[in-house]
Structure formats: C-alpha cells, structure tokens
Amino acid sequence: MSIDLKVYDNGDHTTLVWLPDGGKAIPDCRGFAIRRLANGKESFLHGFVGFSDDDKLDPQNPWKFPLQRYMWWDYTVSPGDVVQYAIVPVIGPDHNHLKLATAAASALTPAMTVTGQATPHVAAYFNKGIVAAQWVSRALAAAGKDAKLANLIATPGNKLRNELSGLLRPQLLDLLADVKKNDGQVYLALYELNDPELLDAITAIGKKCHLLLANGAFKPPTNDENSAVRAKLRDVVDLHDRLVTSGHFAHNKYAVACDANGNPLRVLSGSTNWTMTGLCTQANNGVIVNSPELGADFINEWNLLKNAGNAYPPTLAQANSTSKSFAIDGGRLTQWFAPTSDGQDLEFARTLINGAKDGIMFLFFNPGGFAGPDKPPMQWTLLQNILVRHQPNSPVYDPSLYMRGVVNQEIAGLTSPLPADTPGSPKHMALDPTVADNPVTLFSGGNKPPQRLTHESMVPSNIKEKFHDWETEMLGTGVHIHSKVIVIDPFGDHPVVMTGSHNLGYKASSKNDDNLMIVEGNAPLAAAFAANIIAIYQTYRWNAYVQAHRNDPKVWHGLVDTDAWQNSYLTGDELAEIEFWLGQHAAAPATGGAIKSVTAPHVAAKVKKKSPAHKQPTKKKVTKKTPKTKAAKKKSSKKKTARK
C-alpha cells in the first residue's frame, strides 16, 4: 500500500489532499490522522468529533478522532512556521480498538515554510472575513455577552479584529509604513475608506500620499459614503476627488508604493476595500507585485482618472482598451483597466477560460445578470463563460472539467433555463428571483442546479440552536464573499489567476473604474488562490448540508464506525475532485508548458511511501503517474453526503 499526499500553503492555512494507491479503500480504516511537524514539534491534527455525541476527545491521543475524508485544512499555522505532514491510517475492528497504522503512512512531506510570498516578486494575502464560523462564535463569547462585532472590528489592537483581518491588514499597514520610513510616496485609488488604522497610516505620510478618493456606495442624500473622511484628509494629503454619477462606480482599490523620487517599486491590488468591513467581515484578497514597470502602468492609470475629474471621457476608455504585459518570475502578468470601449478585458479573459483543460475555480461578487439570447457574447459575464463549458450545445463543451465556485449575488438568468438551442444556455434551475433571501450560491458545475443558500443556510437552525458540539453561529450583515477571482488549471501546464477590483461582468468592463490583473504561468500563486477558494466553498457547503437536514433527527452526529465511509469518496465526482487536487488529471506537470511556471517553497511536493509489503527502502519521492485522458475521467455524480 502507498498513500499519495500533496500539501498547498497560502500563508493563511495549509490544504492537504491524499489518496491511497489506486484509489482503493483500506480494510478496517476508520479514518486518517494527520501527523504534523511544526518547527520541529510533533502533533496530530484531528476532526474534532468522535463516533457519537458522547465521545470526548483524548488530548493525549487526538488521532482517535480521525478524519473521514481525503482533504483537510490546517488553520493553526502562522507565517514563518516550517511544517511537514504525513497521513496515517487509523484502523481497527471498531472505534473502541483503534490504532495508528504507521507502517502504511505516507512519507513525511518536505519541509515547507508558511508564507504568502508565492514567488520572489509576487505575493497573495487573504483575510478570514466569513463571520458565520465556529471560531468567531467562540471569540465573541470570550469577549463577553455585550460584545458587538461592529465595535470590536473598529478597535485597533482588538484580538478578534486582528484575526478576522488575517494577513491582509498587516500587509497594507506594512506597505504604508515602509513608504513613510523611507520618505517615499504612495499613489492610492480607493472606492471606500474608513478603517482607523489605515487612515492613521495614510495621514502619517501627508502630502506624499496621492489619494484619488471616490464616492463609495452612493449613500443619499449626498451620494458620498466617504464625505467625512474626505473632509478630514482634505488639507492633510494630496487629495483628488472622483465623484462619479449614478450608473458608474469609481471602484478601484489599489496602491503603488514609490521611493522618495516618486519612482514606483511595488503594486498592491485585489478586492479589498480599505474599510473595517472590507478587512474583517468580507472574504477578500490582496496581491502585491514588486515591479517598477507594473507600478508605472498603475500610476499612468491614476493620472488618467485624475485628469478625467468626475467624468468618463471617450479618451479614458480608448486608453484602457489595450493592455500591457510584464514578464515576472517566469510567468506573464497582463494588466487591464476599465472602463474599456468594447469589453476587451473580458475577451482576453474568455480566451483563457475557453482554453481550460482541467478545472476552473472562482469567487464572484455581483458579476451581473446573465446575458440573454438578444445580447452579443461580448456582454456575457465571465461566470456565464465558465458555466457554459459544461453545456453540451457549447463549442467549448467539456463535461469532465472540474468546477467549484461561490457567488455572492442573485443572478438573473439562473432562474430558469433559456431555450436549449440558445448559445450559452444556463441549463440549470435556481430559486425565483423575487425571493431575496439567497445571498450566496455554490456551484459544482455548469450542468447541474447550483445550491442557493438562504440566510437560514448561512446560519442553519441546527447550528443556531444545537448541533452536536457546535457553538451558535452569527450571520454578518451585508456582503459575505467580496473577493473576485478566477483560477484556471492551477495544477496543470498553464495555471492562470485573474483578480483585482473588477467584478468580472460587462458593466464593470464598460461603466466602472476597475482593474483586472491576469497572471499566467505562476503555479504557486494559482495553488494559493485555489486553496482559498475551496476552503470558502467547503465552509458554505457544510452549512447547506446542515440546513437541508435541519428536521432530520438522524442527521450526521459522528463518524461512521465501519470502513464503508470510504466508498462514497472513491468513485464519481468525489474521486475526480481528489484526483484534480493531486494533479493526476493535469495535461502536463505544473512546471511545464509554453510559459514556464515557477516553483516556490510553499507548494510541497507530492510524496508517496511504499509500505513494507513492497520490500523497498522507505524514502521520499515525487509521485509520477501517467495523467489520465479526458475520456477516462468519470462524469460527475451527485454527492451522496456532505461533510465538514
């Protein structure tokens, strides 16, 4: 026997994926334990639940709460930690007679340093902004019965604020602090601004902070959400207003750090508004690229917007309708700005989406409604382009393409299928659009109904009242998923990441100030974003499962006390997902392809250990399996069960 194991890291957490050799079930296996070496200290990760409601965790033997699945997340790591992992089967005739099958364990993965730095010049950082979570409930309970989340996230130094903001807040503050320390300059184009720490850091830079500040979310009567901050900063920084009219959003959220002479050094882009909620109660991302050339491109756009005042002159869209590409860390970064004249940024992205060979993952916020048959393809949202890859009438149809994503918005066009002969027909059902109580939608493909999560699904009644040992959870107000990102073939020969402020729809492309960064050939960056997406997807998938079974007294309350739990994972859609994450369906190794990908320490090699039955010396080695053909992939099957 052998076990394939692969580990990914994005600075926030590690993602582990494993599979027994040949995808075969292990006799008497009651689950798996994860052995971890962190900075030289050994411990076991466990699943937090036993085989019944009455089971209590043994702190001396946490592996007796094994994991009955083949993917897990370690959220207890911190940047700078050096970690290694091994997967150990937990076997026994029943849960009262368990033991660690150490001889059948995977090899220990190579030492990996936890970091958000994907490659030498490119880094990605994420927050922990989903507040409907167990750890948030425990933190609020510890803060006292009168604690209010809004007050805690507005208090610099508060522990929960720091934890919710994850690695994003420190990176934004470090960028501004570095500018101040070196007597540098910074160019900011911001949609919303109210975070107290960020405001203090901006104020400290003074007139060397060149701030283009928009009018936020158009709150009446002045339609300027940033009015108070604008007045406060008017005589402190080099402030320029961009107060656009209804129908437009000056939606950028980027920074360019420069030296004392104004020469650009690095760019920060991504989805994060510089607000308390943007940092703490919405899922967001930030990308930092050390590139003077890219920085100059962003400053050029900053000046175009400043010169446009509050208007949208044709020259602005004309200038934005072509892009610049930059060679960075062995890959290629193509930078787009909006508005464009005819959706050229989306067309560039569509070509990459249509070329996906193995899988597409995504997070969307307000991508817009689906374009109907009366609209030209250039007005499709990129979500529509992704889902059509699973539509039989599409010229880019590929039913074996792995697909996972989360969307935060009601989407017109998903409520009923368009005629079957309509190009791009979204042939799956959803809730009626008149029902407003469905803020988040989960997609596991474009050929099946998406899961519409109501507010009750966001915080299921079972969890709000009592569900095993889970704490009562809370539902934050407003936006939940604010990140805008598409990842293509993260473990293939041509990995792609698309992100920025751009909502990835036609309105953003044609009406708004926005930016879209497309990075090709950077495998570690793609893996980091993929790990972030699947963690968010699984969080909401679990809540959806609990909500669906809220009235079932026999709903899952513990582990399965037979080895049959493996069966549903080792076939159909579940197996295809594991194999996708192991890279077994990739068209070529992640280091191949026309654009050379780059390897970074935070993507651990897949390792495979032979058991004594093979009579071979135990050693680490990279698994080299022949990729399966598309025809060999199994079609997706409906999930039989949901797990946390």
PDB file of C-alpha atoms in Angstrom, residues 249-347:
ATOM      1  CA  PHE A 249     -18.578  53.172  -9.812  1.00  0.00           C
ATOM      2  CA  ALA A 250     -15.058  54.506  -9.324  1.00  0.00           C
ATOM      3  CA  HIS A 251     -14.343  51.056  -7.967  1.00  0.00           C
ATOM      4  CA  ASN A 252     -10.539  50.733  -7.731  1.00  0.00           C
ATOM      5  CA  LYS A 253      -8.719  49.693  -4.554  1.00  0.00           C
ATOM      6  CA  TYR A 254      -5.042  49.799  -5.364  1.00  0.00           C
ATOM      7  CA  ALA A 255      -1.809  51.286  -4.086  1.00  0.00           C
ATOM      8  CA  VAL A 256       1.554  51.984  -5.717  1.00  0.00           C
ATOM      9  CA  ALA A 257       4.488  52.391  -3.336  1.00  0.00           C
ATOM     10  CA  CYS A 258       7.293  54.613  -4.616  1.00  0.00           C
ATOM     11  CA  ASP A 259      10.700  55.790  -3.439  1.00  0.00           C
ATOM     12  CA  ALA A 260      11.450  59.361  -2.381  1.00  0.00           C
ATOM     13  CA  ASN A 261      11.736  60.475  -6.008  1.00  0.00           C
ATOM     14  CA  GLY A 262       8.379  59.022  -6.969  1.00  0.00           C
ATOM     15  CA  ASN A 263       9.828  56.002  -8.780  1.00  0.00           C
ATOM     16  CA  PRO A 264       7.388  53.074  -8.458  1.00  0.00           C
ATOM     17  CA  LEU A 265       8.528  49.997  -6.549  1.00  0.00           C
ATOM     18  CA  ARG A 266       5.544  47.741  -5.950  1.00  0.00           C
ATOM     19  CA  VAL A 267       1.806  47.490  -6.520  1.00  0.00           C
ATOM     20  CA  LEU A 268      -0.963  46.283  -4.236  1.00  0.00           C
ATOM     21  CA  SER A 269      -4.174  45.248  -5.976  1.00  0.00           C
ATOM     22  CA  GLY A 270      -7.016  42.867  -5.195  1.00  0.00           C
ATOM     23  CA  SER A 271     -10.587  43.000  -3.937  1.00  0.00           C
ATOM     24  CA  THR A 272     -10.198  44.665  -0.540  1.00  0.00           C
ATOM     25  CA  ASN A 273     -11.899  47.961   0.224  1.00  0.00           C
ATOM     26  CA  TRP A 274      -9.939  49.961   2.804  1.00  0.00           C
ATOM     27  CA  THR A 275     -12.721  49.721   5.360  1.00  0.00           C
ATOM     28  CA  MET A 276     -13.350  47.900   8.621  1.00  0.00           C
ATOM     29  CA  THR A 277     -15.820  45.551   6.947  1.00  0.00           C
ATOM     30  CA  GLY A 278     -13.582  45.057   3.913  1.00  0.00           C
ATOM     31  CA  LEU A 279     -10.794  43.909   6.192  1.00  0.00           C
ATOM     32  CA  CYS A 280     -12.812  41.941   8.720  1.00  0.00           C
ATOM     33  CA  THR A 281     -16.281  40.767   7.668  1.00  0.00           C
ATOM     34  CA  GLN A 282     -15.977  40.005   3.951  1.00  0.00           C
ATOM     35  CA  ALA A 283     -13.858  37.348   2.235  1.00  0.00           C
ATOM     36  CA  ASN A 284     -11.191  39.364   0.388  1.00  0.00           C
ATOM     37  CA  ASN A 285      -7.743  39.079  -1.148  1.00  0.00           C
ATOM     38  CA  GLY A 286      -4.743  41.254  -1.860  1.00  0.00           C
ATOM     39  CA  VAL A 287      -1.899  40.757  -4.363  1.00  0.00           C
ATOM     40  CA  ILE A 288       1.446  42.515  -4.064  1.00  0.00           C
ATOM     41  CA  VAL A 289       3.771  42.605  -7.064  1.00  0.00           C
ATOM     42  CA  ASN A 290       7.275  44.055  -6.847  1.00  0.00           C
ATOM     43  CA  SER A 291       7.664  45.537 -10.314  1.00  0.00           C
ATOM     44  CA  PRO A 292       8.597  49.131 -11.178  1.00  0.00           C
ATOM     45  CA  GLU A 293       7.210  48.635 -14.700  1.00  0.00           C
ATOM     46  CA  LEU A 294       3.830  47.456 -13.426  1.00  0.00           C
ATOM     47  CA  GLY A 295       3.825  50.282 -10.892  1.00  0.00           C
ATOM     48  CA  ALA A 296       4.359  52.808 -13.683  1.00  0.00           C
ATOM     49  CA  ASP A 297       1.367  51.334 -15.530  1.00  0.00           C
ATOM     50  CA  PHE A 298      -0.849  51.777 -12.461  1.00  0.00           C
ATOM     51  CA  ILE A 299       0.369  55.355 -11.917  1.00  0.00           C
ATOM     52  CA  ASN A 300      -0.388  56.135 -15.551  1.00  0.00           C
ATOM     53  CA  GLU A 301      -3.965  54.939 -14.985  1.00  0.00           C
ATOM     54  CA  TRP A 302      -4.130  57.002 -11.778  1.00  0.00           C
ATOM     55  CA  ASN A 303      -3.269  60.119 -13.771  1.00  0.00           C
ATOM     56  CA  LEU A 304      -5.821  59.283 -16.470  1.00  0.00           C
ATOM     57  CA  LEU A 305      -8.519  59.068 -13.801  1.00  0.00           C
ATOM     58  CA  LYS A 306      -7.375  62.246 -12.066  1.00  0.00           C
ATOM     59  CA  ASN A 307      -7.455  64.138 -15.353  1.00  0.00           C
ATOM     60  CA  ALA A 308     -10.942  62.786 -16.086  1.00  0.00           C
ATOM     61  CA  GLY A 309     -12.268  64.529 -12.973  1.00  0.00           C
ATOM     62  CA  ASN A 310     -15.750  63.218 -12.305  1.00  0.00           C
ATOM     63  CA  ALA A 311     -16.407  62.264 -15.929  1.00  0.00           C
ATOM     64  CA  TYR A 312     -15.913  59.379 -18.350  1.00  0.00           C
ATOM     65  CA  PRO A 313     -14.438  60.942 -21.491  1.00  0.00           C
ATOM     66  CA  PRO A 314     -14.080  58.660 -24.543  1.00  0.00           C
ATOM     67  CA  THR A 315     -10.306  59.019 -24.298  1.00  0.00           C
ATOM     68  CA  LEU A 316     -10.337  57.136 -20.979  1.00  0.00           C
ATOM     69  CA  ALA A 317     -11.965  54.031 -22.424  1.00  0.00           C
ATOM     70  CA  GLN A 318      -9.807  54.289 -25.513  1.00  0.00           C
ATOM     71  CA  ALA A 319      -6.627  54.278 -23.413  1.00  0.00           C
ATOM     72  CA  ASN A 320      -7.876  51.299 -21.390  1.00  0.00           C
ATOM     73  CA  SER A 321      -8.820  49.167 -24.392  1.00  0.00           C
ATOM     74  CA  THR A 322      -5.336  47.766 -24.768  1.00  0.00           C
ATOM     75  CA  SER A 323      -3.260  46.152 -22.062  1.00  0.00           C
ATOM     76  CA  LYS A 324       0.368  45.787 -21.121  1.00  0.00           C
ATOM     77  CA  SER A 325       2.049  42.505 -20.262  1.00  0.00           C
ATOM     78  CA  PHE A 326       5.044  42.020 -17.994  1.00  0.00           C
ATOM     79  CA  ALA A 327       7.396  39.056 -17.573  1.00  0.00           C
ATOM     80  CA  ILE A 328       7.557  38.335 -13.831  1.00  0.00           C
ATOM     81  CA  ASP A 329       9.046  35.296 -12.084  1.00  0.00           C
ATOM     82  CA  GLY A 330       8.971  33.143 -15.200  1.00  0.00           C
ATOM     83  CA  GLY A 331       5.317  33.871 -15.926  1.00  0.00           C
ATOM     84  CA  ARG A 332       3.365  36.644 -17.603  1.00  0.00           C
ATOM     85  CA  LEU A 333       1.217  39.311 -15.937  1.00  0.00           C
ATOM     86  CA  THR A 334      -1.268  41.152 -18.138  1.00  0.00           C
ATOM     87  CA  GLN A 335      -2.811  44.259 -16.614  1.00  0.00           C
ATOM     88  CA  TRP A 336      -6.179  45.626 -17.702  1.00  0.00           C
ATOM     89  CA  PHE A 337      -8.003  48.751 -16.578  1.00  0.00           C
ATOM     90  CA  ALA A 338     -11.640  49.725 -17.037  1.00  0.00           C
ATOM     91  CA  PRO A 339     -13.701  51.212 -18.487  1.00  0.00           C
ATOM     92  CA  THR A 340     -12.888  49.761 -21.876  1.00  0.00           C
ATOM     93  CA  SER A 341     -14.573  50.642 -25.154  1.00  0.00           C
ATOM     94  CA  ASP A 342     -15.855  47.168 -26.022  1.00  0.00           C
ATOM     95  CA  GLY A 343     -15.069  44.673 -23.252  1.00  0.00           C
ATOM     96  CA  GLN A 344     -11.566  43.916 -24.469  1.00  0.00           C
ATOM     97  CA  ASP A 345     -10.503  42.851 -20.970  1.00  0.00           C
ATOM     98  CA  LEU A 346     -13.299  40.280 -20.790  1.00  0.00           C
ATOM     99  CA  GLU A 347     -12.497  38.960 -24.256  1.00  0.00           C
TER     100      GLU A 347
END
